[in-house]
Short mmCIF file of N, CA, C and O in Angstrom, two decimals:
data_model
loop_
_atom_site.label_atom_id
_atom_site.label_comp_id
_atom_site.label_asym_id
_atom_site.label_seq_id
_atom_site.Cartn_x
_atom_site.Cartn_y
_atom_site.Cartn_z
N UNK F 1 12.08 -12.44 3.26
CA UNK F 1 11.38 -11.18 3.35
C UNK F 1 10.95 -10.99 4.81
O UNK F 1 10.07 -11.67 5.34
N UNK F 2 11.57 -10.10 5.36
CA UNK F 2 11.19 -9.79 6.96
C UNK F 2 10.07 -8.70 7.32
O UNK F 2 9.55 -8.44 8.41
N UNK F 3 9.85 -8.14 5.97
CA UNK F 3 8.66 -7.28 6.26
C UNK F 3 7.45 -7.23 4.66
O UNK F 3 7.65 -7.38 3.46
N UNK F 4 6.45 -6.98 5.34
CA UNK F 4 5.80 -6.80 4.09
C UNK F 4 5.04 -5.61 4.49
O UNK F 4 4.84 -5.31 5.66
N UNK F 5 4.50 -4.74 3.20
CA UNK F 5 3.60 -3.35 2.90
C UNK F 5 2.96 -3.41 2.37
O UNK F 5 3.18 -3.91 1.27
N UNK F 6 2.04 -3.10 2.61
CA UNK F 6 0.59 -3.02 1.33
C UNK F 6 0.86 -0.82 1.60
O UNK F 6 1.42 0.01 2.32
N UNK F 7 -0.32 -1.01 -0.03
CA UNK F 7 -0.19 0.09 -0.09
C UNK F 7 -1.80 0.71 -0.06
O UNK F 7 -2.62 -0.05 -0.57
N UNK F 8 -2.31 1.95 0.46
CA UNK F 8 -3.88 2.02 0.33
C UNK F 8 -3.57 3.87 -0.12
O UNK F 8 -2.68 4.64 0.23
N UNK F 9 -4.66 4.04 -0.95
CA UNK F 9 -4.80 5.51 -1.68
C UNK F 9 -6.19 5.71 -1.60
O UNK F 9 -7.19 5.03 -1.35
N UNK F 10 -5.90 7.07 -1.92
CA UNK F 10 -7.84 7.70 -2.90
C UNK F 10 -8.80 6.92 -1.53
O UNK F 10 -9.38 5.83 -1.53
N UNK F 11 -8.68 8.04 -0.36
CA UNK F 11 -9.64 8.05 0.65
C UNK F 11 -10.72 8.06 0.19
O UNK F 11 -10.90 8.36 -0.98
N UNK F 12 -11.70 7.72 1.01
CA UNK F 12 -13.12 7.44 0.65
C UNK F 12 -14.07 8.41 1.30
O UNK F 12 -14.15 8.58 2.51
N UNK F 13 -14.86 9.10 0.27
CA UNK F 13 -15.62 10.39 1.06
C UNK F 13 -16.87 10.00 2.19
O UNK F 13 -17.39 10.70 3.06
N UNK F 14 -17.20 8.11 1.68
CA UNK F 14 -18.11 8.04 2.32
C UNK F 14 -18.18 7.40 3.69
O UNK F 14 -19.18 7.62 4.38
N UNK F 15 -17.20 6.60 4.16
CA UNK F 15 -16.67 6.39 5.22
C UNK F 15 -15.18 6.79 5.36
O UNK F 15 -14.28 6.44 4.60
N UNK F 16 -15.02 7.82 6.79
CA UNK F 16 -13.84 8.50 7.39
C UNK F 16 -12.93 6.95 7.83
O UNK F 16 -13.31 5.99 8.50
N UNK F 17 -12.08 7.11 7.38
CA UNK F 17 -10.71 6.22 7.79
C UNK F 17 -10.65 4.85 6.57
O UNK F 17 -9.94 3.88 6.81
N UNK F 18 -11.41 4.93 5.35
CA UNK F 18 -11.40 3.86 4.67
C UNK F 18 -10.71 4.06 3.36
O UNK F 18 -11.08 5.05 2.74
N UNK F 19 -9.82 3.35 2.84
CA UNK F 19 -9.16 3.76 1.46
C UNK F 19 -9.33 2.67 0.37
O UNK F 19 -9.53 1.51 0.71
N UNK F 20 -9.26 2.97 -0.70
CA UNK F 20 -8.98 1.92 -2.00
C UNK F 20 -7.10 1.39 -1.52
O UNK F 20 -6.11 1.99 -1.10
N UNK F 21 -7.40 0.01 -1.87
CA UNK F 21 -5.94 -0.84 -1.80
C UNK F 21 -5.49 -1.11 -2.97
O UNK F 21 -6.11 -1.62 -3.91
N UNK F 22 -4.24 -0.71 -2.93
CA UNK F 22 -3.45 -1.09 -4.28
C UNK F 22 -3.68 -2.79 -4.06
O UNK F 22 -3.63 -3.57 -3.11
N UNK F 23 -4.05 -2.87 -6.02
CA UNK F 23 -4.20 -4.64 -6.25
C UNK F 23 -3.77 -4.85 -7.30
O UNK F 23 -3.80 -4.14 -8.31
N UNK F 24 -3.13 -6.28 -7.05
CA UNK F 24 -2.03 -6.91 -8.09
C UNK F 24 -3.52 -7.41 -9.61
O UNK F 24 -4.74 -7.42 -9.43
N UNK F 25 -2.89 -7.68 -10.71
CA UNK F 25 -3.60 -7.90 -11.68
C UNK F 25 -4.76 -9.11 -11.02
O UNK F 25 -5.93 -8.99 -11.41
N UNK F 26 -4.49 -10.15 -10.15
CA UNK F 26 -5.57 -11.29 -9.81
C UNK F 26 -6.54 -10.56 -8.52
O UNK F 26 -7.27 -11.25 -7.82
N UNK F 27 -6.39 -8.88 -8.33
CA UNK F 27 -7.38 -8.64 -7.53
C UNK F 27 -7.07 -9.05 -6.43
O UNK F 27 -8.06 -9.17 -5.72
N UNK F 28 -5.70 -9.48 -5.72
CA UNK F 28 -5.08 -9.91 -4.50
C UNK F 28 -4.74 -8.33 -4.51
O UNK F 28 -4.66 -7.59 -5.49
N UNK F 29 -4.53 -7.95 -2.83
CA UNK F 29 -3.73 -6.87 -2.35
C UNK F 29 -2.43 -6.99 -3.23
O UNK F 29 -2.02 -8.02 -3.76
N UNK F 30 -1.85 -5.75 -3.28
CA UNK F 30 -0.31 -5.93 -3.60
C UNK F 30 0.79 -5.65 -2.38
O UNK F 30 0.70 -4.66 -1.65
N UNK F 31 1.63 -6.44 -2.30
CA UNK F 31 2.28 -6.91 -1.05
C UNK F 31 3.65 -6.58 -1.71
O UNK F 31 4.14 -6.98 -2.77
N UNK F 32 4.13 -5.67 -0.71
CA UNK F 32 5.80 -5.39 -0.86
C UNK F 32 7.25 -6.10 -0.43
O UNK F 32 7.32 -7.16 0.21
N UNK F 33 7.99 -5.60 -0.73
CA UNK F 33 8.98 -6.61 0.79
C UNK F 33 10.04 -5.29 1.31
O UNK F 33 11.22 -5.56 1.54
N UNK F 34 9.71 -4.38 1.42
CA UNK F 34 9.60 -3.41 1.83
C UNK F 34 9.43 -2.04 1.67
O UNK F 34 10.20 -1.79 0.73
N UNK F 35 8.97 -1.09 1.97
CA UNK F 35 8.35 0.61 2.18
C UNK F 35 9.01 1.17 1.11
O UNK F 35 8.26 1.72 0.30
N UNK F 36 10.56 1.19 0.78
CA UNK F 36 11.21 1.96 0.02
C UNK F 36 10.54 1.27 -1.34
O UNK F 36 10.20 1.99 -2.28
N UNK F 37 10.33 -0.58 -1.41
CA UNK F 37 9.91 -0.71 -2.83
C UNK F 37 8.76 -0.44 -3.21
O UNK F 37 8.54 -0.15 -4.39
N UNK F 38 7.43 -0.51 -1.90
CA UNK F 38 6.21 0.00 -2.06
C UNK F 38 6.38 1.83 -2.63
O UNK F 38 6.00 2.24 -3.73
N UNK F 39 6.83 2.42 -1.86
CA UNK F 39 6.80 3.79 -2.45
C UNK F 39 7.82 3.74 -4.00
O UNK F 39 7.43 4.31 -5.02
N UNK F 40 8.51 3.33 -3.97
CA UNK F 40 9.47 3.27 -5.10
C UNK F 40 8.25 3.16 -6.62
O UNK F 40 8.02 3.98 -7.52
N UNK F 41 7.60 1.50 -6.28
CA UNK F 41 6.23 1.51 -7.06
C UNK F 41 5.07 2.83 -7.43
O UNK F 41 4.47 3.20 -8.44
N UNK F 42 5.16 3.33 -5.85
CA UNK F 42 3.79 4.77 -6.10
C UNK F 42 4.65 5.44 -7.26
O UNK F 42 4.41 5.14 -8.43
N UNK F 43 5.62 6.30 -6.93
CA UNK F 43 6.26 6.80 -7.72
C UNK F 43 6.42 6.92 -9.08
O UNK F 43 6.12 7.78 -9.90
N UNK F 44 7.13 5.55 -9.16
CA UNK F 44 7.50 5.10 -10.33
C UNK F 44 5.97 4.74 -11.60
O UNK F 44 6.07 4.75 -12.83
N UNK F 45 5.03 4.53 -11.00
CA UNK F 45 3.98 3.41 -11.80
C UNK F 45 2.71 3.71 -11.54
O UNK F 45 1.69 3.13 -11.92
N UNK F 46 2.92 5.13 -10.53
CA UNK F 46 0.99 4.95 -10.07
C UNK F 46 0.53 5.71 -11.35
O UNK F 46 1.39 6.43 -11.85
N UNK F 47 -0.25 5.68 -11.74
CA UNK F 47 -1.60 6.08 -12.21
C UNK F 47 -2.81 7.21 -12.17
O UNK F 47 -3.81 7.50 -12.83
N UNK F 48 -2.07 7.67 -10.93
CA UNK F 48 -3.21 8.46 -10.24
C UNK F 48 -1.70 10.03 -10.54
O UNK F 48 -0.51 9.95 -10.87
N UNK F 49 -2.39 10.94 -10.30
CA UNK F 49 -2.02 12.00 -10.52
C UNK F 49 -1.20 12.54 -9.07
O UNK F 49 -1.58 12.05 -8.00
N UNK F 50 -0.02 13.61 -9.07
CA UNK F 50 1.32 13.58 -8.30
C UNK F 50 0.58 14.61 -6.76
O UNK F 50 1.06 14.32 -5.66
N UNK F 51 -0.42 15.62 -6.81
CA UNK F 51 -1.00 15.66 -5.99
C UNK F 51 -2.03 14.54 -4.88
O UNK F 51 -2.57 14.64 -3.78
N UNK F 52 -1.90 13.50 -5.94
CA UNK F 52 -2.83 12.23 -5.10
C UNK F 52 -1.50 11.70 -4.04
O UNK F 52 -1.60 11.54 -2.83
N UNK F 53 -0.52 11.54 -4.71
CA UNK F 53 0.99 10.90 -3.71
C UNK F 53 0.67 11.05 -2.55
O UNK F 53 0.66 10.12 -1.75
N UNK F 54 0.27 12.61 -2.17
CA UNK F 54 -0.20 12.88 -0.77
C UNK F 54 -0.95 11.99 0.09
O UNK F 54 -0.58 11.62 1.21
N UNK F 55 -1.96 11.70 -0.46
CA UNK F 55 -2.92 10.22 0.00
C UNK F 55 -2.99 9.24 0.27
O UNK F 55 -3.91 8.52 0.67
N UNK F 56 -0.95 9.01 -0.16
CA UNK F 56 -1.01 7.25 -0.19
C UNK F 56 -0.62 6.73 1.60
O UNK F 56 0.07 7.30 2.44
N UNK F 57 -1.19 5.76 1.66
CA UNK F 57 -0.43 5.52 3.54
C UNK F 57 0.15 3.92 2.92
O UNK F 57 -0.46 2.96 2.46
N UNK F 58 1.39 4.12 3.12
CA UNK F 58 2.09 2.35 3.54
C UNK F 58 1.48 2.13 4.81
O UNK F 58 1.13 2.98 5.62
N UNK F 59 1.37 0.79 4.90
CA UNK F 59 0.52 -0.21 5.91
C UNK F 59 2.13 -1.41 5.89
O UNK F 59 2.83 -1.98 5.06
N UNK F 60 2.03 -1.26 7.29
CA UNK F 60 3.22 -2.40 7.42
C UNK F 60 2.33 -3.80 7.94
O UNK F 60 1.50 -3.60 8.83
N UNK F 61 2.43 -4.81 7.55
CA UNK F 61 2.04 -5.69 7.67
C UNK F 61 2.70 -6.77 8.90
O UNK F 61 3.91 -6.82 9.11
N UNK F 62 1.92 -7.40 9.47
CA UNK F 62 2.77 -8.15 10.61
C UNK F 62 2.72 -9.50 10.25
O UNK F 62 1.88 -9.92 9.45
N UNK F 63 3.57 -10.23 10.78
CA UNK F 63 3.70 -11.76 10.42
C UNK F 63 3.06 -12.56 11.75
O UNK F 63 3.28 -12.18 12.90
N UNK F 64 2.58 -13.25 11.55
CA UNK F 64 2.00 -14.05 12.78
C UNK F 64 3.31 -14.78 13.43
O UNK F 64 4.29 -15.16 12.79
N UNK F 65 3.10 -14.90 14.93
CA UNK F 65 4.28 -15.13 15.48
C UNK F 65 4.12 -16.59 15.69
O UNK F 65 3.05 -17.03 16.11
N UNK F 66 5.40 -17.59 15.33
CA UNK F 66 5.50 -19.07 15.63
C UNK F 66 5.44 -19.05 17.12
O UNK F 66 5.90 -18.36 18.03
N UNK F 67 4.62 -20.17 16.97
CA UNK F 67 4.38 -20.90 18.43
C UNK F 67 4.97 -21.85 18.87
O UNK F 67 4.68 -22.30 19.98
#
């Protein structure tokens, strides 16, 4: 897996720039292995209603670089 995505929705009215994170059933972030399968998921499985889609931001995740 060369990349990973988290996914974050449903902005927060009470602090500007903060969102709810999509989370796997153990309350861990949910982590993609890439954008097309993260959105593929919104799509396919979200929960939230098709005007919310608008809201969602993929977050690309970086890998720490070997030393």
């Amino acid at each position: 897996m060369s990349e990973r995505w988290a996914v974050a929705f449903e902005p927060c009215d009470m602090e500007e720039g903060c969102y709810v994170w999509l989370r796997d059933s153990d309350g861990e972030i949910a982590i993609f292995g890439s954008r097309q399968e993260a959105r593929k998921w919104v799509h396919e499985k979200a929960s939230f209603g098709a005007a919310e889609i608008d809201d969602v931001v993929y977050i690309r995740i970086s890998r720490p670089q070997a030393r």
